PDB file of C-alpha atoms and ligand atoms in Angstrom:
ATOM      1  CA  UNK A1216     -42.519  42.250  -7.997  1.00  0.00           C
ATOM      2  CA  UNK A1217     -45.745  43.548  -7.285  1.00  0.00           C
ATOM      3  CA  UNK A1218     -48.538  41.750  -6.027  1.00  0.00           C
ATOM      4  CA  UNK A1219     -52.764  43.649  -5.384  1.00  0.00           C
ATOM      5  CA  UNK A1220     -54.820  42.747  -2.017  1.00  0.00           C
ATOM      6  CA  UNK A1221     -58.146  41.935  -3.168  1.00  0.00           C
ATOM      7  CA  UNK A1222     -60.067  43.042   0.662  1.00  0.00           C
ATOM      8  CA  UNK A1223     -62.348  40.716   1.853  1.00  0.00           C
ATOM      9  CA  UNK A1224     -66.089  42.417   2.589  1.00  0.00           C
ATOM     10  CA  UNK A1225     -68.234  39.445   3.499  1.00  0.00           C
ATOM     11  CA  UNK A1226     -72.312  40.860   4.541  1.00  0.00           C
ATOM     12  CA  UNK A1227     -73.351  37.288   5.934  1.00  0.00           C
ATOM     13  CA  UNK A1228     -74.600  36.045   9.455  1.00  0.00           C
ATOM     14  CA  UNK A1229     -72.449  32.704   9.141  1.00  0.00           C
ATOM     15  CA  UNK A1230     -69.198  33.820   7.028  1.00  0.00           C
ATOM     16  CA  UNK A1231     -66.061  31.623   8.807  1.00  0.00           C
ATOM     17  CA  UNK A1232     -64.534  34.063  10.532  1.00  0.00           C
ATOM     18  CA  UNK A1233     -66.295  37.584  10.282  1.00  0.00           C
ATOM     19  CA  UNK A1234     -70.121  36.013  10.409  1.00  0.00           C
ATOM     20  CA  UNK A1235     -72.740  38.839  12.079  1.00  0.00           C
ATOM     21  CA  UNK A1236     -69.715  41.377  12.267  1.00  0.00           C
ATOM     22  CA  UNK A1237     -70.964  43.222   8.349  1.00  0.00           C
ATOM     23  CA  UNK A1238     -74.877  42.431   8.087  1.00  0.00           C
ATOM     24  CA  UNK A1239     -76.001  46.074   7.950  1.00  0.00           C
ATOM     25  CA  UNK A1240     -75.065  47.684   4.939  1.00  0.00           C
ATOM     26  CA  UNK A1241     -73.663  50.765   6.899  1.00  0.00           C
ATOM     27  CA  UNK A1242     -71.390  48.661   8.364  1.00  0.00           C
ATOM     28  CA  UNK A1243     -70.397  46.628   5.229  1.00  0.00           C
ATOM     29  CA  UNK A1244     -70.005  49.753   3.753  1.00  0.00           C
ATOM     30  CA  UNK A1245     -67.776  51.336   6.309  1.00  0.00           C
ATOM     31  CA  UNK A1246     -65.816  48.323   6.549  1.00  0.00           C
ATOM     32  CA  UNK A1247     -64.826  48.407   3.133  1.00  0.00           C
ATOM     33  CA  UNK A1248     -63.901  52.060   3.134  1.00  0.00           C
ATOM     34  CA  UNK A1249     -61.603  50.964   6.042  1.00  0.00           C
ATOM     35  CA  UNK A1250     -59.858  48.589   4.471  1.00  0.00           C
ATOM     36  CA  UNK A1251     -59.533  50.235   1.420  1.00  0.00           C
ATOM     37  CA  UNK A1252     -57.419  53.032   2.892  1.00  0.00           C
ATOM     38  CA  UNK A1253     -55.843  50.434   4.399  1.00  0.00           C
ATOM     39  CA  UNK A1254     -54.282  49.647   1.251  1.00  0.00           C
ATOM     40  CA  UNK A1255     -56.910  47.073  -0.646  1.00  0.00           C
ATOM     41  CA  UNK A1256     -56.642  47.868  -4.272  1.00  0.00           C
ATOM     42  CA  UNK A1257     -60.181  45.532  -4.361  1.00  0.00           C
ATOM     43  CA  UNK A1258     -63.349  45.277  -2.336  1.00  0.00           C
ATOM     44  CA  UNK A1259     -64.619  41.713  -2.946  1.00  0.00           C
ATOM     45  CA  UNK A1260     -68.310  42.313  -1.528  1.00  0.00           C
ATOM     46  CA  UNK A1261     -70.200  38.901  -0.834  1.00  0.00           C
ATOM     47  CA  UNK A1262     -73.321  37.697   0.608  1.00  0.00           C
ATOM     48  CA  UNK A1263     -73.310  33.868   1.068  1.00  0.00           C
ATOM     49  CA  UNK A1264     -70.285  31.621   2.870  1.00  0.00           C
ATOM     50  CA  UNK A1265     -69.059  29.017   1.402  1.00  0.00           C
ATOM     51  CA  UNK A1266     -67.251  27.988   4.198  1.00  0.00           C
ATOM     52  CA  UNK A1267     -68.124  23.647   4.471  1.00  0.00           C
ATOM     53  CA  UNK A1268     -71.801  23.568   6.024  1.00  0.00           C
ATOM     54  CA  UNK A1269     -72.943  26.333   5.504  1.00  0.00           C
ATOM     55  CA  UNK A1270     -76.239  26.855   4.280  1.00  0.00           C
ATOM     56  CA  UNK A1271     -77.480  28.166   1.449  1.00  0.00           C
ATOM     57  CA  UNK A1272     -79.160  30.955   0.595  1.00  0.00           C
ATOM     58  CA  UNK A1273     -81.448  32.928  -2.166  1.00  0.00           C
ATOM     59  CA  UNK A1274     -80.436  34.885  -4.235  1.00  0.00           C
ATOM     60  CA  UNK A1275     -83.271  37.691  -3.355  1.00  0.00           C
ATOM     61  CA  UNK A1276     -81.410  37.750   0.131  1.00  0.00           C
ATOM     62  CA  UNK A1277     -77.821  37.242  -1.446  1.00  0.00           C
ATOM     63  CA  UNK A1278     -78.951  40.551  -3.877  1.00  0.00           C
ATOM     64  CA  UNK A1279     -80.610  42.376  -0.673  1.00  0.00           C
ATOM     65  CA  UNK A1280     -77.233  41.887   0.418  1.00  0.00           C
ATOM     66  CA  UNK A1281     -74.444  43.070  -1.722  1.00  0.00           C
ATOM     67  CA  UNK A1282     -76.361  45.677  -3.616  1.00  0.00           C
ATOM     68  CA  UNK A1283     -76.577  48.362  -2.025  1.00  0.00           C
ATOM     69  CA  UNK A1284     -73.504  47.625  -0.768  1.00  0.00           C
ATOM     70  CA  UNK A1285     -71.539  47.521  -3.831  1.00  0.00           C
ATOM     71  CA  UNK A1286     -73.325  50.548  -5.103  1.00  0.00           C
ATOM     72  CA  UNK A1287     -71.890  52.950  -2.345  1.00  0.00           C
ATOM     73  CA  UNK A1288     -68.728  51.111  -2.544  1.00  0.00           C
ATOM     74  CA  UNK A1289     -68.754  51.302  -6.068  1.00  0.00           C
ATOM     75  CA  UNK A1290     -70.016  54.913  -5.973  1.00  0.00           C
ATOM     76  CA  UNK A1291     -67.056  55.990  -4.132  1.00  0.00           C
ATOM     77  CA  UNK A1292     -64.505  55.066  -6.464  1.00  0.00           C
ATOM     78  CA  UNK A1293     -63.502  51.805  -4.730  1.00  0.00           C
ATOM     79  CA  UNK A1294     -62.621  48.835  -7.207  1.00  0.00           C
ATOM     80  CA  UNK A1295     -65.021  46.222  -6.555  1.00  0.00           C
ATOM     81  CA  UNK A1296     -66.057  42.852  -6.563  1.00  0.00           C
ATOM     82  CA  UNK A1297     -68.559  40.189  -5.953  1.00  0.00           C
ATOM     83  CA  UNK A1298     -68.785  37.159  -4.496  1.00  0.00           C
ATOM     84  CA  UNK A1299     -71.143  34.559  -6.104  1.00  0.00           C
ATOM     85  CA  UNK A1300     -71.796  31.948  -7.902  1.00  0.00           C
ATOM     86  CA  UNK A1301     -75.373  33.171  -9.141  1.00  0.00           C
ATOM     87  CA  UNK A1302     -75.868  35.380 -12.316  1.00  0.00           C
ATOM     88  CA  UNK A1303     -78.499  37.763 -11.523  1.00  0.00           C
ATOM     89  CA  UNK A1304     -77.097  38.259  -8.000  1.00  0.00           C
ATOM     90  CA  UNK A1305     -73.986  38.835 -10.604  1.00  0.00           C
ATOM     91  CA  UNK A1306     -75.419  40.925 -13.173  1.00  0.00           C
ATOM     92  CA  UNK A1307     -77.058  43.411  -9.857  1.00  0.00           C
ATOM     93  CA  UNK A1308     -73.406  44.301  -8.553  1.00  0.00           C
ATOM     94  CA  UNK A1309     -72.204  44.947 -12.072  1.00  0.00           C
ATOM     95  CA  UNK A1310     -74.683  47.450 -12.586  1.00  0.00           C
ATOM     96  CA  UNK A1311     -73.894  48.685  -8.982  1.00  0.00           C
ATOM     97  CA  UNK A1312     -70.514  49.786 -10.346  1.00  0.00           C
ATOM     98  CA  UNK A1313     -69.220  46.004  -9.461  1.00  0.00           C
ATOM     99  CA  UNK A1314     -66.219  45.587 -12.399  1.00  0.00           C
ATOM    100  CA  UNK A1315     -64.663  41.763 -11.482  1.00  0.00           C
ATOM    101  CA  UNK A1316     -66.870  38.887 -10.896  1.00  0.00           C
ATOM    102  CA  UNK A1317     -65.367  35.932  -8.074  1.00  0.00           C
ATOM    103  CA  UNK A1318     -67.485  33.012  -9.109  1.00  0.00           C
ATOM    104  CA  UNK A1319     -66.138  29.662  -6.653  1.00  0.00           C
ATOM    105  CA  UNK A1320     -67.538  27.427  -8.739  1.00  0.00           C
ATOM    106  CA  UNK A1321     -65.770  28.952 -11.992  1.00  0.00           C
ATOM    107  CA  UNK A1322     -69.483  28.791 -14.176  1.00  0.00           C
ATOM    108  CA  UNK A1323     -70.569  25.555 -12.564  1.00  0.00           C
ATOM    109  CA  UNK A1324     -73.207  26.391 -10.092  1.00  0.00           C
ATOM    110  CA  UNK A1325     -74.457  28.988 -12.901  1.00  0.00           C
ATOM    111  CA  UNK A1326     -73.120  28.259 -16.828  1.00  0.00           C
ATOM    112  CA  UNK A1327     -74.924  31.902 -17.426  1.00  0.00           C
ATOM    113  CA  UNK A1328     -72.133  34.037 -15.654  1.00  0.00           C
ATOM    114  CA  UNK A1329     -69.860  33.600 -19.205  1.00  0.00           C
ATOM    115  CA  UNK A1330     -71.819  34.883 -21.269  1.00  0.00           C
ATOM    116  CA  UNK A1331     -72.868  38.387 -18.386  1.00  0.00           C
ATOM    117  CA  UNK A1332     -69.136  39.093 -18.189  1.00  0.00           C
ATOM    118  CA  UNK A1333     -68.922  38.978 -22.034  1.00  0.00           C
ATOM    119  CA  UNK A1334     -71.088  40.650 -22.295  1.00  0.00           C
ATOM    120  CA  UNK A1335     -70.464  43.916 -20.441  1.00  0.00           C
ATOM    121  CA  UNK A1336     -65.814  42.823 -20.122  1.00  0.00           C
ATOM    122  CA  UNK A1337     -66.078  42.483 -16.592  1.00  0.00           C
ATOM    123  CA  UNK A1338     -63.514  40.212 -15.129  1.00  0.00           C
ATOM    124  CA  UNK A1339     -64.234  36.651 -14.194  1.00  0.00           C
ATOM    125  CA  UNK A1340     -61.994  35.249 -11.603  1.00  0.00           C
ATOM    126  CA  UNK A1341     -62.229  30.742 -11.627  1.00  0.00           C
ATOM    127  CA  UNK A1342     -61.949  28.819  -9.006  1.00  0.00           C
ATOM    128  CA  UNK A1343     -61.032  25.109  -7.699  1.00  0.00           C
ATOM    129  CA  UNK A1344     -63.357  23.377  -5.709  1.00  0.00           C
ATOM    130  CA  UNK A1345     -63.100  19.500  -5.365  1.00  0.00           C
ATOM    131  CA  UNK A1346     -66.779  18.683  -4.308  1.00  0.00           C
ATOM    132  CA  UNK A1347     -69.544  21.620  -3.110  1.00  0.00           C
ATOM    133  CA  UNK A1348     -69.263  23.140   0.113  1.00  0.00           C
ATOM    134  CA  UNK A1349     -71.190  21.102   2.003  1.00  0.00           C
ATOM    135  CA  UNK A1350     -69.306  17.734   0.959  1.00  0.00           C
ATOM    136  CA  UNK A1351     -65.847  19.876  -0.115  1.00  0.00           C
ATOM    137  CA  UNK A1352     -64.474  18.625   3.361  1.00  0.00           C
ATOM    138  CA  UNK A1353     -65.366  14.748   3.420  1.00  0.00           C
ATOM    139  CA  UNK A1354     -62.719  13.389   1.548  1.00  0.00           C
ATOM    140  CA  UNK A1355     -60.378  14.776  -0.640  1.00  0.00           C
ATOM    141  CA  UNK A1356     -58.557  13.062  -2.919  1.00  0.00           C
ATOM    142  CA  UNK A1357     -56.190  13.381  -5.379  1.00  0.00           C
ATOM    143  CA  UNK A1358     -53.527  11.724  -7.491  1.00  0.00           C
ATOM    144  CA  UNK A1359     -51.530  14.866  -7.960  1.00  0.00           C
ATOM    145  CA  UNK A1360     -53.680  17.558  -6.711  1.00  0.00           C
ATOM    146  CA  UNK A1361     -51.032  20.182  -8.709  1.00  0.00           C
ATOM    147  CA  UNK A1362     -51.710  18.561 -12.061  1.00  0.00           C
ATOM    148  CA  UNK A1363     -55.748  18.102 -11.145  1.00  0.00           C
ATOM    149  CA  UNK A1364     -55.647  21.698 -10.270  1.00  0.00           C
ATOM    150  CA  UNK A1365     -54.243  22.815 -13.069  1.00  0.00           C
ATOM    151  CA  UNK A1366     -56.501  20.747 -15.743  1.00  0.00           C
ATOM    152  CA  UNK A1367     -59.290  21.997 -14.196  1.00  0.00           C
ATOM    153  CA  UNK A1368     -58.575  25.480 -14.222  1.00  0.00           C
ATOM    154  CA  UNK A1369     -57.285  25.084 -18.235  1.00  0.00           C
ATOM    155  CA  UNK A1370     -60.732  23.544 -19.049  1.00  0.00           C
ATOM    156  CA  UNK A1371     -62.663  26.406 -17.299  1.00  0.00           C
ATOM    157  CA  UNK A1372     -60.840  28.725 -18.728  1.00  0.00           C
ATOM    158  CA  UNK A1373     -61.100  26.984 -22.302  1.00  0.00           C
ATOM    159  CA  UNK A1374     -65.764  27.058 -21.361  1.00  0.00           C
ATOM    160  CA  UNK A1375     -65.050  30.539 -20.255  1.00  0.00           C
ATOM    161  CA  UNK A1376     -63.462  31.906 -23.713  1.00  0.00           C
ATOM    162  CA  UNK A1377     -65.960  29.873 -25.557  1.00  0.00           C
ATOM    163  CA  UNK A1378     -68.894  31.376 -23.414  1.00  0.00           C
ATOM    164  CA  UNK A1379     -66.869  35.159 -24.497  1.00  0.00           C
ATOM    165  CA  UNK A1380     -64.838  35.774 -22.388  1.00  0.00           C
ATOM    166  CA  UNK A1381     -61.677  38.394 -23.511  1.00  0.00           C
ATOM    167  CA  UNK A1382     -58.981  35.290 -22.437  1.00  0.00           C
ATOM    168  CA  UNK A1383     -57.413  39.124 -20.908  1.00  0.00           C
ATOM    169  CA  UNK A1384     -59.849  39.180 -18.457  1.00  0.00           C
ATOM    170  CA  UNK A1385     -59.357  36.081 -16.848  1.00  0.00           C
ATOM    171  CA  UNK A1386     -58.098  34.659 -13.554  1.00  0.00           C
ATOM    172  CA  UNK A1387     -57.321  31.290 -11.756  1.00  0.00           C
ATOM    173  CA  UNK A1388     -57.257  30.609  -8.496  1.00  0.00           C
ATOM    174  CA  UNK A1389     -55.941  27.268  -6.833  1.00  0.00           C
ATOM    175  CA  UNK A1390     -58.668  27.318  -4.052  1.00  0.00           C
ATOM    176  CA  UNK A1391     -57.154  26.930  -0.212  1.00  0.00           C
ATOM    177  CA  UNK A1392     -59.752  25.159   1.518  1.00  0.00           C
ATOM    178  CA  UNK A1393     -61.962  24.374  -1.086  1.00  0.00           C
ATOM    179  CA  UNK A1394     -61.930  20.713  -0.911  1.00  0.00           C
ATOM    180  CA  UNK A1395     -58.252  20.056   0.181  1.00  0.00           C
ATOM    181  CA  UNK A1396     -56.098  18.281   3.486  1.00  0.00           C
ATOM    182  CA  UNK A1397     -54.160  19.930   5.222  1.00  0.00           C
ATOM    183  CA  UNK A1398     -51.057  18.143   2.641  1.00  0.00           C
ATOM    184  CA  UNK A1399     -53.294  19.132  -0.439  1.00  0.00           C
ATOM    185  CA  UNK A1400     -53.288  22.886   0.558  1.00  0.00           C
ATOM    186  CA  UNK A1401     -49.865  23.152   1.628  1.00  0.00           C
ATOM    187  CA  UNK A1402     -48.685  20.795  -1.716  1.00  0.00           C
ATOM    188  CA  UNK A1403     -50.102  23.814  -3.386  1.00  0.00           C
ATOM    189  CA  UNK A1404     -48.433  26.519  -2.260  1.00  0.00           C
ATOM    190  CA  UNK A1405     -45.459  25.176  -2.176  1.00  0.00           C
ATOM    191  CA  UNK A1406     -45.874  24.418  -6.197  1.00  0.00           C
ATOM    192  CA  UNK A1407     -48.134  27.377  -6.578  1.00  0.00           C
ATOM    193  CA  UNK A1408     -45.622  28.596  -9.394  1.00  0.00           C
ATOM    194  CA  UNK A1409     -47.014  25.720 -11.346  1.00  0.00           C
ATOM    195  CA  UNK A1410     -50.015  27.820 -12.512  1.00  0.00           C
ATOM    196  CA  UNK A1411     -48.550  30.025 -14.043  1.00  0.00           C
ATOM    197  CA  UNK A1412     -48.019  28.557 -16.518  1.00  0.00           C
ATOM    198  CA  UNK A1413     -51.136  28.646 -17.313  1.00  0.00           C
ATOM    199  CA  UNK A1414     -51.012  32.477 -18.117  1.00  0.00           C
ATOM    200  CA  UNK A1415     -53.344  33.844 -16.578  1.00  0.00           C
ATOM    201  CA  UNK A1416     -53.473  36.324 -13.490  1.00  0.00           C
ATOM    202  CA  UNK A1417     -53.163  33.958  -9.900  1.00  0.00           C
ATOM    203  CA  UNK A1418     -55.154  34.945  -6.996  1.00  0.00           C
ATOM    204  CA  UNK A1419     -54.988  33.157  -3.466  1.00  0.00           C
ATOM    205  CA  UNK A1420     -56.915  33.226  -0.589  1.00  0.00           C
ATOM    206  CA  UNK A1421     -55.017  31.602   2.561  1.00  0.00           C
ATOM    207  CA  UNK A1422     -56.514  34.356   5.247  1.00  0.00           C
ATOM    208  CA  UNK A1423     -57.639  33.085   8.540  1.00  0.00           C
ATOM    209  CA  UNK A1424     -58.225  29.322   6.599  1.00  0.00           C
ATOM    210  CA  UNK A1425     -58.842  26.083   8.704  1.00  0.00           C
ATOM    211  CA  UNK A1426     -55.198  24.208   7.390  1.00  0.00           C
ATOM    212  CA  UNK A1427     -53.859  27.874   9.017  1.00  0.00           C
ATOM    213  CA  UNK A1428     -54.666  26.674  12.379  1.00  0.00           C
ATOM    214  CA  UNK A1429     -54.451  21.851  11.420  1.00  0.00           C
ATOM    215  CA  UNK A1430     -50.866  23.411  11.114  1.00  0.00           C
ATOM    216  CA  UNK A1431     -50.764  25.461  14.839  1.00  0.00           C
ATOM    217  CA  UNK A1432     -54.029  24.903  16.982  1.00  0.00           C
ATOM    218  CA  UNK A1433     -54.820  28.235  16.494  1.00  0.00           C
ATOM    219  CA  UNK A1434     -59.115  29.574  15.761  1.00  0.00           C
ATOM    220  CA  UNK A1435     -59.873  31.216  12.610  1.00  0.00           C
ATOM    221  CA  UNK A1436     -59.381  35.070  14.931  1.00  0.00           C
ATOM    222  CA  UNK A1437     -55.819  34.115  15.343  1.00  0.00           C
ATOM    223  CA  UNK A1438     -54.440  33.275  12.179  1.00  0.00           C
ATOM    224  CA  UNK A1439     -52.994  36.672  11.322  1.00  0.00           C
ATOM    225  CA  UNK A1440     -49.366  35.080  11.433  1.00  0.00           C
ATOM    226  CA  UNK A1441     -50.318  32.461   9.414  1.00  0.00           C
ATOM    227  CA  UNK A1442     -52.064  34.385   6.487  1.00  0.00           C
ATOM    228  CA  UNK A1443     -48.577  35.832   5.728  1.00  0.00           C
ATOM    229  CA  UNK A1444     -46.462  33.062   6.164  1.00  0.00           C
ATOM    230  CA  UNK A1445     -48.695  32.305   4.153  1.00  0.00           C
ATOM    231  CA  UNK A1446     -49.546  34.751   1.919  1.00  0.00           C
ATOM    232  CA  UNK A1447     -46.201  35.307   1.319  1.00  0.00           C
ATOM    233  CA  UNK A1448     -44.983  32.311  -0.203  1.00  0.00           C
ATOM    234  CA  UNK A1449     -47.617  32.303  -2.816  1.00  0.00           C
ATOM    235  CA  UNK A1450     -46.392  36.334  -4.130  1.00  0.00           C
ATOM    236  CA  UNK A1451     -42.775  34.958  -4.182  1.00  0.00           C
ATOM    237  CA  UNK A1452     -44.094  32.020  -6.092  1.00  0.00           C
ATOM    238  CA  UNK A1453     -45.911  34.304  -8.529  1.00  0.00           C
ATOM    239  CA  UNK A1454     -49.295  35.584  -7.358  1.00  0.00           C
ATOM    240  CA  UNK A1455     -50.791  38.634  -8.501  1.00  0.00           C
ATOM    241  CA  UNK A1456     -54.356  39.078  -6.049  1.00  0.00           C
ATOM    242  CA  UNK A1457     -53.418  37.895  -2.196  1.00  0.00           C
ATOM    243  CA  UNK A1458     -57.257  37.769  -0.584  1.00  0.00           C
ATOM    244  CA  UNK A1459     -57.607  38.307   2.621  1.00  0.00           C
ATOM    245  CA  UNK A1460     -59.676  39.815   6.128  1.00  0.00           C
ATOM    246  CA  UNK A1461     -56.745  41.722   7.521  1.00  0.00           C
ATOM    247  CA  UNK A1462     -55.758  44.536   4.641  1.00  0.00           C
ATOM    248  CA  UNK A1463     -53.150  46.393   6.879  1.00  0.00           C
ATOM    249  CA  UNK A1464     -50.672  43.596   7.836  1.00  0.00           C
ATOM    250  CA  UNK A1465     -51.004  41.866   4.737  1.00  0.00           C
ATOM    251  CA  UNK A1466     -50.032  45.649   3.036  1.00  0.00           C
ATOM    252  CA  UNK A1467     -46.804  45.979   5.340  1.00  0.00           C
ATOM    253  CA  UNK A1468     -46.238  42.314   4.471  1.00  0.00           C
ATOM    254  CA  UNK A1469     -45.827  42.545   1.432  1.00  0.00           C
ATOM    255  CA  UNK A1470     -44.696  45.893   0.922  1.00  0.00           C
ATOM    256  CA  UNK A1471     -41.972  44.861   2.840  1.00  0.00           C
ATOM    257  CA  UNK A1472     -41.765  41.579   1.200  1.00  0.00           C
ATOM    258  CA  UNK A1473     -41.732  43.638  -2.658  1.00  0.00           C
ATOM    259  CA  UNK A1474     -39.172  45.548  -1.349  1.00  0.00           C
ATOM    260  CA  UNK A1475     -36.728  42.447  -0.400  1.00  0.00           C
ATOM    261  CA  UNK A1476     -37.879  41.018  -3.703  1.00  0.00           C
ATOM    262  CA  UNK A1477     -36.840  43.083  -5.496  1.00  0.00           C
TER     263      UNK A1477
HETATM  264  N1  HH2 B 190     -62.232  32.362  -0.543  1.00  0.00           N
HETATM  265  C1  HH2 B 190     -63.826  31.506   0.649  1.00  0.00           C
HETATM  266  C2  HH2 B 190     -64.299  32.808  -0.346  1.00  0.00           C
HETATM  267  N2  HH2 B 190     -64.233  33.277  -1.746  1.00  0.00           N
HETATM  268  N3  HH2 B 190     -63.376  33.287  -3.475  1.00  0.00           N
HETATM  269  C3  HH2 B 190     -61.709  33.045  -3.957  1.00  0.00           C
HETATM  270  N4  HH2 B 190     -61.826  33.785  -4.869  1.00  0.00           N
HETATM  271  N5  HH2 B 190     -60.667  32.563  -3.293  1.00  0.00           N
HETATM  272  C4  HH2 B 190     -60.983  32.334  -2.049  1.00  0.00           C
HETATM  273  O1  HH2 B 190     -59.407  31.497  -1.957  1.00  0.00           O
HETATM  274  C5  HH2 B 190     -61.804  32.386  -1.625  1.00  0.00           C
HETATM  275  C6  HH2 B 190     -63.048  32.717  -1.564  1.00  0.00           C
HETATM  276  C7  HH2 B 190     -63.229  32.181   1.348  1.00  0.00           C
HETATM  277  O2  HH2 B 190     -63.029  32.806   3.094  1.00  0.00           O
HETATM  278  P1  HH2 B 190     -64.398  33.540   3.311  1.00  0.00           P
HETATM  279  O3  HH2 B 190     -65.085  34.349   2.364  1.00  0.00           O
HETATM  280  O4  HH2 B 190     -64.205  35.335   4.464  1.00  0.00           O
HETATM  281  O5  HH2 B 190     -65.337  32.764   4.265  1.00  0.00           O
HETATM  282  P2  HH2 B 190     -66.856  32.609   3.842  1.00  0.00           P
HETATM  283  O6  HH2 B 190     -67.060  31.572   2.737  1.00  0.00           O
HETATM  284  O7  HH2 B 190     -67.721  31.776   5.331  1.00  0.00           O
HETATM  285  O8  HH2 B 190     -67.605  33.978   3.251  1.00  0.00           O
END
């Protein structure tokens, strides 16, 4: 059983757990290189926070934050993904050496992202979110959260294929914490294996998220244990890629889990 780790490189002033720590390009590049040393297979560079209520960032500012970081980390030989919903930001990142576009809106914010990925042969990550970052936690509601996420992702896969993206370059993500209550998040993680029916690599991001704090009252800086527990259980359910801030701890945990699971 193998799982890949995607290390989070947030070049933002306001990300929910590490906002402002790596806003200068040099700091973000050094942080990304450190995460790679610790065992990250992919570095996910983002210039806009998606936490509930975060300020929207214009394309120019998002570009200014991310492009130099992507360029340097790619030049160092790392696999880089760009965490964006904007075509222009994604395009600049692909020009700078990124090979994966991680779009938390699954092409709904900017449908041109599909054609761009098709054209460049980039991997496209399609994530589920109910509502928008501004509104998503107001009153998330589903008949059956797993069915809703699976149907949404199936439809988005079709849309991406229609835009020309090769099916083998599409990854899917249930979007833990994006328009979901605690119970929704727990049920998605419990039944994650059902998303394997869609036949695409499964990316899961639980790192430091609020649902962990809702279980034990911890703050964002103090959720490594919950991150590891949920990540390892996601791995056992068939997750292929885990998006984490704390790479060293996740690398050890997943290595030991892989040794046990065989
Ligand atoms: N979660 C966050 C951001 N991007 N992308 C994918 N594919 N899946 C996720 O679960 C996911 C994501 C939120 O985490 P973070 O980047 O630390 O926070 P912020 O959005 O506040 O920058």
